[in-house]
Coordinates of C-alpha atoms and ligand atoms in Angstrom, one line a residue:
X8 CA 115.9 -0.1 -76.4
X9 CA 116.2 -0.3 -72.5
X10 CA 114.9 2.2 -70.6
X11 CA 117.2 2.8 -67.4
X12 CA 114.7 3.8 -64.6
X13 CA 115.2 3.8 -60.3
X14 CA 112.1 1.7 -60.3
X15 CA 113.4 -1.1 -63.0
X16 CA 114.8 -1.0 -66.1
X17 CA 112.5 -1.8 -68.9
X18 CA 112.6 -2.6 -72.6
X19 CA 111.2 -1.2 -75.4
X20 CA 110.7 -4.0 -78.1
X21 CA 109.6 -3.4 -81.8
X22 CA 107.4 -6.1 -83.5
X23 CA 107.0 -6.4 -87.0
X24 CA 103.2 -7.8 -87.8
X25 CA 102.2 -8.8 -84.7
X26 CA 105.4 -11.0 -83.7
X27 CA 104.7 -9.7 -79.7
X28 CA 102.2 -12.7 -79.7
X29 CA 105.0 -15.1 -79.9
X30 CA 106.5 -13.4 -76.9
X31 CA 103.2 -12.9 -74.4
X32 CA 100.6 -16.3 -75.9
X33 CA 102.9 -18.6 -73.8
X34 CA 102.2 -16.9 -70.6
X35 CA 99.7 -19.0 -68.8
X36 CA 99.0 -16.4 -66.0
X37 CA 98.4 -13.4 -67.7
X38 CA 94.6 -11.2 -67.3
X39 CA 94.5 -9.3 -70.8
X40 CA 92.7 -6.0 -70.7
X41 CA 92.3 -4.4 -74.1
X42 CA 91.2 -1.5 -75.3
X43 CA 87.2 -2.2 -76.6
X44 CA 87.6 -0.3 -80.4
X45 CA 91.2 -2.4 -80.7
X46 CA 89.5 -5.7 -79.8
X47 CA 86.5 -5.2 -82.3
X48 CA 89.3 -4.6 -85.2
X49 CA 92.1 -7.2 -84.0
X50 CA 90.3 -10.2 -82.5
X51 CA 91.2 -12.0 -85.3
X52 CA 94.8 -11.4 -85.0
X53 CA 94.9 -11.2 -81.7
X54 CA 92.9 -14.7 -81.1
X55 CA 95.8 -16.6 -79.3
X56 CA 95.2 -14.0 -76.5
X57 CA 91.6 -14.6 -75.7
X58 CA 91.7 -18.2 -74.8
X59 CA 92.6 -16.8 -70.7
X60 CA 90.1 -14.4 -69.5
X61 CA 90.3 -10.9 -70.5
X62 CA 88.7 -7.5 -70.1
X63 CA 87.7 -5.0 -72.6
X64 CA 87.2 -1.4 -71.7
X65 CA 85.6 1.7 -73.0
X66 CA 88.5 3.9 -73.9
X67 CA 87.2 7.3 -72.3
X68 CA 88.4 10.1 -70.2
X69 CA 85.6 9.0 -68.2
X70 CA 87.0 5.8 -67.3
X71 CA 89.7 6.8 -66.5
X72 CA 89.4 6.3 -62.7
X73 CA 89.9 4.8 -59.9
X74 CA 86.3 2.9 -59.6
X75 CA 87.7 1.3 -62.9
X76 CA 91.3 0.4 -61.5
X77 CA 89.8 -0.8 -58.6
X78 CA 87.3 -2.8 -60.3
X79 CA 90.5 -4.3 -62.8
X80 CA 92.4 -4.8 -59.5
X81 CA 89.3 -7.0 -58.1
X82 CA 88.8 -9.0 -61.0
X83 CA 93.0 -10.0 -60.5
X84 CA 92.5 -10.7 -57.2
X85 CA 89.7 -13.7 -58.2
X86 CA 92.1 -14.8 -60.7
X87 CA 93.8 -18.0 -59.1
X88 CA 97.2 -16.9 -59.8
X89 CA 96.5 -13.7 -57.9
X90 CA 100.1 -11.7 -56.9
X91 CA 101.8 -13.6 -59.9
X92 CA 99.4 -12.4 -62.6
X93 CA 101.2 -10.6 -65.2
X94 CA 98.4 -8.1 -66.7
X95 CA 98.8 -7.5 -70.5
X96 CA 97.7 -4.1 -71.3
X97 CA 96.5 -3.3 -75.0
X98 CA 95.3 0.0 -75.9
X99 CA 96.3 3.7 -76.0
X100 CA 96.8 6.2 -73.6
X101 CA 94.2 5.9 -71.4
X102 CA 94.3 1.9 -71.4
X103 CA 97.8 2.2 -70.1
X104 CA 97.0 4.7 -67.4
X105 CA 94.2 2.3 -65.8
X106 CA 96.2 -0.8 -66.1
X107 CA 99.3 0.8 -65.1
X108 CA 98.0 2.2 -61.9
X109 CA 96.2 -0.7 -61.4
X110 CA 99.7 -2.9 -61.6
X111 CA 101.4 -0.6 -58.8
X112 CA 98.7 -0.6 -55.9
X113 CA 97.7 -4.1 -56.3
X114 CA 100.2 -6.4 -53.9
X115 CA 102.2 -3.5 -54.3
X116 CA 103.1 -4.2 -57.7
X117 CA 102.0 -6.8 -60.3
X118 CA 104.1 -7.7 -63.3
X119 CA 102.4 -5.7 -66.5
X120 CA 103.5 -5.8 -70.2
X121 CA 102.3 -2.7 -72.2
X122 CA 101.3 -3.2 -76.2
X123 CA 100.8 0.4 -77.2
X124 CA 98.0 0.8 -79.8
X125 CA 98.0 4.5 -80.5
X126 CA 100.2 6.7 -81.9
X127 CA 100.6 8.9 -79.3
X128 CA 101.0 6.4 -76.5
X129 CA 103.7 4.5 -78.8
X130 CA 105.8 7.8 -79.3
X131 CA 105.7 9.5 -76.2
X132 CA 103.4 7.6 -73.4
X133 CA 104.9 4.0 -73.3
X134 CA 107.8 5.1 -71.5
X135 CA 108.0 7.4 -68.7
X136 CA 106.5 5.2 -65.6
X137 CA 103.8 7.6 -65.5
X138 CA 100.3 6.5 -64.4
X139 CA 97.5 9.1 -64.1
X140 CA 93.9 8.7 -63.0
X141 CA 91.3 11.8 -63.5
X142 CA 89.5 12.1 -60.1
X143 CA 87.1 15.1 -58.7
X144 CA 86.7 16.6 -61.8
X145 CA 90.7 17.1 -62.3
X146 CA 92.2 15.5 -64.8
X147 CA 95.6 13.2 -64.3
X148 CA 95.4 14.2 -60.6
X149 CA 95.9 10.7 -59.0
X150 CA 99.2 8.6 -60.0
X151 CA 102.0 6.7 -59.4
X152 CA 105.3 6.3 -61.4
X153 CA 105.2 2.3 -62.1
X154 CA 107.1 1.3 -65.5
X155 CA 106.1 -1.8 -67.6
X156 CA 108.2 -5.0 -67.2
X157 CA 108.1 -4.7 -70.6
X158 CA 106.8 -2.6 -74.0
X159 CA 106.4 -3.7 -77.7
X160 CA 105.7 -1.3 -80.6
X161 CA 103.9 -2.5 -83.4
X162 CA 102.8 -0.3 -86.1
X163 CA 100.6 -2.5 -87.5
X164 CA 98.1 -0.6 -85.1
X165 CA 98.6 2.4 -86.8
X166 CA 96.4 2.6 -90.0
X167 CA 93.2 1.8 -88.1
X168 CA 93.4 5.2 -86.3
X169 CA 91.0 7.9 -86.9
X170 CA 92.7 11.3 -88.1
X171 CA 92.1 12.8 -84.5
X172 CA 93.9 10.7 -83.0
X173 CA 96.9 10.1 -85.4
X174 CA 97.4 13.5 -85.4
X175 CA 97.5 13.6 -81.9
X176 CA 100.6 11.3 -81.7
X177 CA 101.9 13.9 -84.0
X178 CA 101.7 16.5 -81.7
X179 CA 104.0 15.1 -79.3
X180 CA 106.6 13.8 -82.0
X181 CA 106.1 17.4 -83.3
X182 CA 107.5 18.7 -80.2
X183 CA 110.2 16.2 -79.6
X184 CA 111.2 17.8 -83.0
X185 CA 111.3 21.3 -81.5
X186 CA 113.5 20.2 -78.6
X187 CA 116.3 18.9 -80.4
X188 CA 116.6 23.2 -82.0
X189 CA 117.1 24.1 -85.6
X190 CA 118.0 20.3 -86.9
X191 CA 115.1 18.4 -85.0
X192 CA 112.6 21.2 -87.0
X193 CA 114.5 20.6 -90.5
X194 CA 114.7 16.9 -89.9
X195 CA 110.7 16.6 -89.1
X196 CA 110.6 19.4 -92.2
X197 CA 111.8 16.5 -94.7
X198 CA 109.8 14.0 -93.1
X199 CA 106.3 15.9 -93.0
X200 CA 104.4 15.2 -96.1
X201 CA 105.0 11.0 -96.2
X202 CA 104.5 11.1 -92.0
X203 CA 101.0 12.8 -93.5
X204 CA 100.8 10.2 -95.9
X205 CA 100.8 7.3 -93.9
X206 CA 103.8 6.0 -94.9
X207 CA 105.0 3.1 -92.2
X208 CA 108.7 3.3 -92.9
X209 CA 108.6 7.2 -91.8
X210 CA 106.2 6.8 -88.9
X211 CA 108.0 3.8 -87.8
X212 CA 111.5 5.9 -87.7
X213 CA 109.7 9.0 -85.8
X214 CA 108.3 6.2 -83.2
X215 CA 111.7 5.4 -82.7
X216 CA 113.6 9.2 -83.3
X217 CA 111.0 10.4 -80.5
X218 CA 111.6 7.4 -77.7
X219 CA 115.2 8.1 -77.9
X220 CA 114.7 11.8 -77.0
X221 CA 112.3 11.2 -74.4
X222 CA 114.3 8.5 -73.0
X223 CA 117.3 10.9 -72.7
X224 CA 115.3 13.2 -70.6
X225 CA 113.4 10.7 -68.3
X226 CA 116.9 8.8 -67.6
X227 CA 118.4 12.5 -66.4
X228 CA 114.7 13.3 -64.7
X229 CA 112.5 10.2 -64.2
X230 CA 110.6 12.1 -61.5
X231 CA 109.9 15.8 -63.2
X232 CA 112.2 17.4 -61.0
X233 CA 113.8 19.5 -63.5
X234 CA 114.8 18.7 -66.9
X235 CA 111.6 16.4 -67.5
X236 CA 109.7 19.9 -67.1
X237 CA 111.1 20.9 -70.7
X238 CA 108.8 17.8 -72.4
X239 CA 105.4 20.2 -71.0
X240 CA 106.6 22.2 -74.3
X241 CA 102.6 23.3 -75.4
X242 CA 101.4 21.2 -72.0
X243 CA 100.1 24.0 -70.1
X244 CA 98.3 25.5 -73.0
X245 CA 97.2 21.9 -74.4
X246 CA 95.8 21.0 -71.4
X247 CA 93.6 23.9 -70.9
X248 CA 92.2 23.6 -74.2
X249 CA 91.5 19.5 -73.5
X250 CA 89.4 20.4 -70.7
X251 CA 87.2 23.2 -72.2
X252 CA 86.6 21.3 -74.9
X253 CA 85.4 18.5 -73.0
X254 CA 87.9 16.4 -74.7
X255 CA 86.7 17.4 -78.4
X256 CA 90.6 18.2 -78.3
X257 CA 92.9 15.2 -78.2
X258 CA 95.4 15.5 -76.1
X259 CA 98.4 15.7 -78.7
X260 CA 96.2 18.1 -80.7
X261 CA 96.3 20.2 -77.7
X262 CA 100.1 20.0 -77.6
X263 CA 100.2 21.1 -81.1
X264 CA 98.1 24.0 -80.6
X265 CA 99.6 24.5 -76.9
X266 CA 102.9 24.5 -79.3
X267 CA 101.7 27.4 -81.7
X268 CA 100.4 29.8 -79.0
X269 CA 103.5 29.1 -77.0
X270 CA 105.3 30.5 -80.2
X271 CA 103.5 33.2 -80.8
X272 CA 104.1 34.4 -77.4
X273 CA 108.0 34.0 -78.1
X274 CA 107.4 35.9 -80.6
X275 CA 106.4 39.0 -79.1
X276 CA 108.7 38.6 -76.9
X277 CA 111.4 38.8 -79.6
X278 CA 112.5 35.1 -78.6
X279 CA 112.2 33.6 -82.1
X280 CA 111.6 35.2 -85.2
X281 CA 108.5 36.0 -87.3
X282 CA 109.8 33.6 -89.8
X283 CA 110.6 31.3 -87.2
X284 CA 107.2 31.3 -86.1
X285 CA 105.6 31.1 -89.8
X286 CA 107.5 28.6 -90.5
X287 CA 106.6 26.4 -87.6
X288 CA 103.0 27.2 -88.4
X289 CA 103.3 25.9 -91.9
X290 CA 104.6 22.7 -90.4
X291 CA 102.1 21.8 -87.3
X292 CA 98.9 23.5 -89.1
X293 CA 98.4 20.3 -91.1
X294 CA 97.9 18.0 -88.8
X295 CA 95.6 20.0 -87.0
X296 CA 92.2 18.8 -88.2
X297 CA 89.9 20.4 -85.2
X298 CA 87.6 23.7 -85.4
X299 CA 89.0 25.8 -82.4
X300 CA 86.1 27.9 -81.0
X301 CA 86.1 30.9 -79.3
X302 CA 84.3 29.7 -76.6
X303 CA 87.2 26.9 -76.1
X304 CA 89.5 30.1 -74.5
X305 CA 86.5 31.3 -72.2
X306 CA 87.7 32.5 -68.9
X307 CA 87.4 28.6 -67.7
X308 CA 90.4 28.3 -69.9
X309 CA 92.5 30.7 -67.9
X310 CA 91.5 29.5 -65.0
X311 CA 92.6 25.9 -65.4
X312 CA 95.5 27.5 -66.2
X313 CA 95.7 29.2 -63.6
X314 CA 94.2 26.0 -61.7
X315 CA 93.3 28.1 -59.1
X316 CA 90.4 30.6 -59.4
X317 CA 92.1 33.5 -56.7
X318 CA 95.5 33.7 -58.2
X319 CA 94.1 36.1 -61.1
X320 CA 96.5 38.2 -62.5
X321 CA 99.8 36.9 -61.3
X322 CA 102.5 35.2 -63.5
X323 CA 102.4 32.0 -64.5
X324 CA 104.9 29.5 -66.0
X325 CA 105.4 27.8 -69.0
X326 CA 107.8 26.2 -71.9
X327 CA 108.1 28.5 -74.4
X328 CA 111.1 28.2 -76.9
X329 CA 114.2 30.7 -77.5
X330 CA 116.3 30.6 -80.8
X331 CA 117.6 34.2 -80.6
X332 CA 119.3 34.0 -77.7
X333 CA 123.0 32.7 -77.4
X334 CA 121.8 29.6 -75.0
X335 CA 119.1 28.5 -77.4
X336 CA 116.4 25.8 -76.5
X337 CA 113.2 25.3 -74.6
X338 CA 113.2 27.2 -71.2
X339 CA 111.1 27.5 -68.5
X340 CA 109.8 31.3 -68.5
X341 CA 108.2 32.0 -64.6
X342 CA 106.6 35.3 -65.7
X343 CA 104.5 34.4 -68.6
X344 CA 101.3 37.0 -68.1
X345 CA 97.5 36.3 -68.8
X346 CA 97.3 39.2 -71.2
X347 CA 100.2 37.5 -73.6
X348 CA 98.5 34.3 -73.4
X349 CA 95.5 35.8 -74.6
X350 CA 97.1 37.4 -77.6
X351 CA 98.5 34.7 -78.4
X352 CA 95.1 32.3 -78.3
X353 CA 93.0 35.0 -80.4
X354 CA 95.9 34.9 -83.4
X355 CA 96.2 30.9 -83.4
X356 CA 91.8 30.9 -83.3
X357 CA 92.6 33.2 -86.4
X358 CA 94.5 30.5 -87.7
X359 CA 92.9 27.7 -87.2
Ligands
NAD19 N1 101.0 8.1 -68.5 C1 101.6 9.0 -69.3 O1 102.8 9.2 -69.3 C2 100.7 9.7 -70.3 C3 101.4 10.6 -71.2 C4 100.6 11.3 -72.2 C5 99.2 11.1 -72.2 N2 98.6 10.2 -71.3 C6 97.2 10.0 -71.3 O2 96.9 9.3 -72.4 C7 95.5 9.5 -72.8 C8 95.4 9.8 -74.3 O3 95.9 8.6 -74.9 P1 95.7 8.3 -76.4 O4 95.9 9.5 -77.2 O5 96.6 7.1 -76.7 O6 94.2 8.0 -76.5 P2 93.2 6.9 -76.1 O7 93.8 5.8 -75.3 O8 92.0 7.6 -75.6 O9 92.8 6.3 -77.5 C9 92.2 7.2 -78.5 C10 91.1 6.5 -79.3 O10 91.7 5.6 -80.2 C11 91.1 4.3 -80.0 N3 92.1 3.3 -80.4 C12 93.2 2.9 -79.7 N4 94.0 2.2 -80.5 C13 93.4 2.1 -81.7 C14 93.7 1.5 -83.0 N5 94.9 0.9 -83.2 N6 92.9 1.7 -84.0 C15 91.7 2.4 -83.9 N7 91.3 3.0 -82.7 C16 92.2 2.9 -81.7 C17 90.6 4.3 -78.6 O11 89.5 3.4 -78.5 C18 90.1 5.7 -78.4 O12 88.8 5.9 -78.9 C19 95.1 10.7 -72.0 O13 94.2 10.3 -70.9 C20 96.4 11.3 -71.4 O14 96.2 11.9 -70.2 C21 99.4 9.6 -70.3
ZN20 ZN1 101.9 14.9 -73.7

């Protein structure tokens, strides 16, 4: 799959059992950084990599900053290849934002090759040119849009996940689902219980059912002018609930539950319908393995809504989704209201 972008286009390859190693072991000037939990389970596998020097890192919201991009970035610069070191990125999510960011402010640009190892980051992350560093205590807020030279997917990364975090790639292939209307939810519907399972062959096809979609919009919208916006489907509630959780809440398992109180509040709006809304329950529910607490939707939670602290009681925007209408989709609603959201929290804590 090539990814069209304004920056470069970029390929998305899939590798069957590791084959990517044929592709990257030749390179001679390549700085590997790899994620630390992937490198304890795939060393072996992995060994042709290790004989150039590499980093390992901590995969943890708290890394995720500049000191540590900076740090990556310094550790290039001593390299003796320097401006023509292609860095090799292995990990999830927050792997990829590091290295990524590091890649587009050093020389202006480095050459990086991306090996997603999560779920979520092989679904929906990989591609996109996002990079996002937390800084100042908010999360994502420093980035630049800087695509890989080039991506390979191998599932053979998969089974090693903990539940958390598998279900948290779910999340966002969940949503793709929703996007697409009535067939992306019935499509997902037949796939559900072997994507639960484990099963490769299913996984594998949602990987690439999922890319596809995104692609579609970031190709229209690579900058989140517009169109783009419509992929923040259970983002704004998600998001929240990562940060008052301190993290306990994955980020796709925030979309998920972002996704179910964005449909309960279409829902009282009369936008979908009861059964609509069960029926969506019944099919994101299960791959929801976290305890909400009450405390998770304290006032903090509305405020990082909000994001700011004075603009209580105003409107605020969101995704929310619309079947019973005659233009039928995901929209972007401008007056969503803080007592709706609340509603909508307290039914999906009764849930969950
Ligand atoms: N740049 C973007 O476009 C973009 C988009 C969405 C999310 N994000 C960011 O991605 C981050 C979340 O990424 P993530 O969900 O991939 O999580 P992650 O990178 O934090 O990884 C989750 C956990 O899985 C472990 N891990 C990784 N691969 C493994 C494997 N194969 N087997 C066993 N354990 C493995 C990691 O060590 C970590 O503990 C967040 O910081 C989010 O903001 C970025
Ligand atoms: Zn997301």
């Amino acid at each position: 799959m090539i990814v069209k972008s304004h920056l470069k286009h970029y390929e998305v390859a899939f590798s069957n059992k590791f084959s990517f190693l044929l592709n990257i072991c030749g390179i001679d000037n390549r700085y590997v950084v790899i994620d630390d939990k992937v490198y304890k389970l795939y060393k072996q596998q992995l060994s042709c990599l290790m004989n150039c020097p590499f980093l390992v890192l901590k995969s943890t919201e708290k890394n995720k900053t500049v000191k540590t991009a900076l740090n990556l970035s310094e550790a290039i610069m001593a390299f003796p290849s320097k401006r023509n070191t292609v860095l090799i990125s292995i990990g999830g999510g927050i792997i990829q934002d590091i290295t990524g960011f590091a890649a587009s402010i050093l020389y202006r640009g480095i050459k990086w090759i991306f090996i997603p190892t999560t779920l979520l980051a092989q679904t929906d992350s990989c591609i996109g040119s996002k990079t996002s560093l937390n800084h100042g205590g908010y999360k994502n807020l420093l980035g630049t849009f800087y695509p890989p030279e080039k991506i390979f997917i191998d599932t053979g990364f998969i089974p090693t996940l903990s539940r958390k975090d598998f279900f948290s790639g779910v999340g966002e292939i969940v949503k793709i689902a929703i996007t697409r209307g009535l067939k992306g939810i019935a499509e997902f519907e037949r796939d559900a219980l072997s994507i639960l399972n484990g099963d490769q062959k299913s996984i594998r096809k949602w990987i690439e059912k999922s890319l596809e979609v995104k692609k579609q919009f970031i190709e229209k919208d690579e900058f989140d002018a517009g169109e783009r916006k419509l992929l923040n489907f259970g983002h704004t509630f998600g998001h929240a609930l990562e940060k008052t959780s301190n993290y306990a809440v994955p980020h796709g398992q925030g979309v998920s539950i972002g996704v179910l109180i964005a449909n309960n509040i279409s829902e009282s709006r009369g936008d979908i319908s009861p059964e609509t809304n069960v029926r969506l329950q019944k099919l994101i529910v299960p791959f929801i393995n976290i305890k909400l607490k009450s405390e998770y939707f304290s006032d903090e939670y509305f405020n990082a809504i909000k994001k700011d602290k004075k603009r209580q009681g105003i409107s605020l925007a969101a995704i929310l989704l619309r079947l019973n209408h005659q233009k039928h989709g995901l929209i972007e609603a401008h007056d969503v209201q803080e007592a709706e959201i609340r509603r909508a929290a307290d039914a999906i804590l009764q849930l969950l």
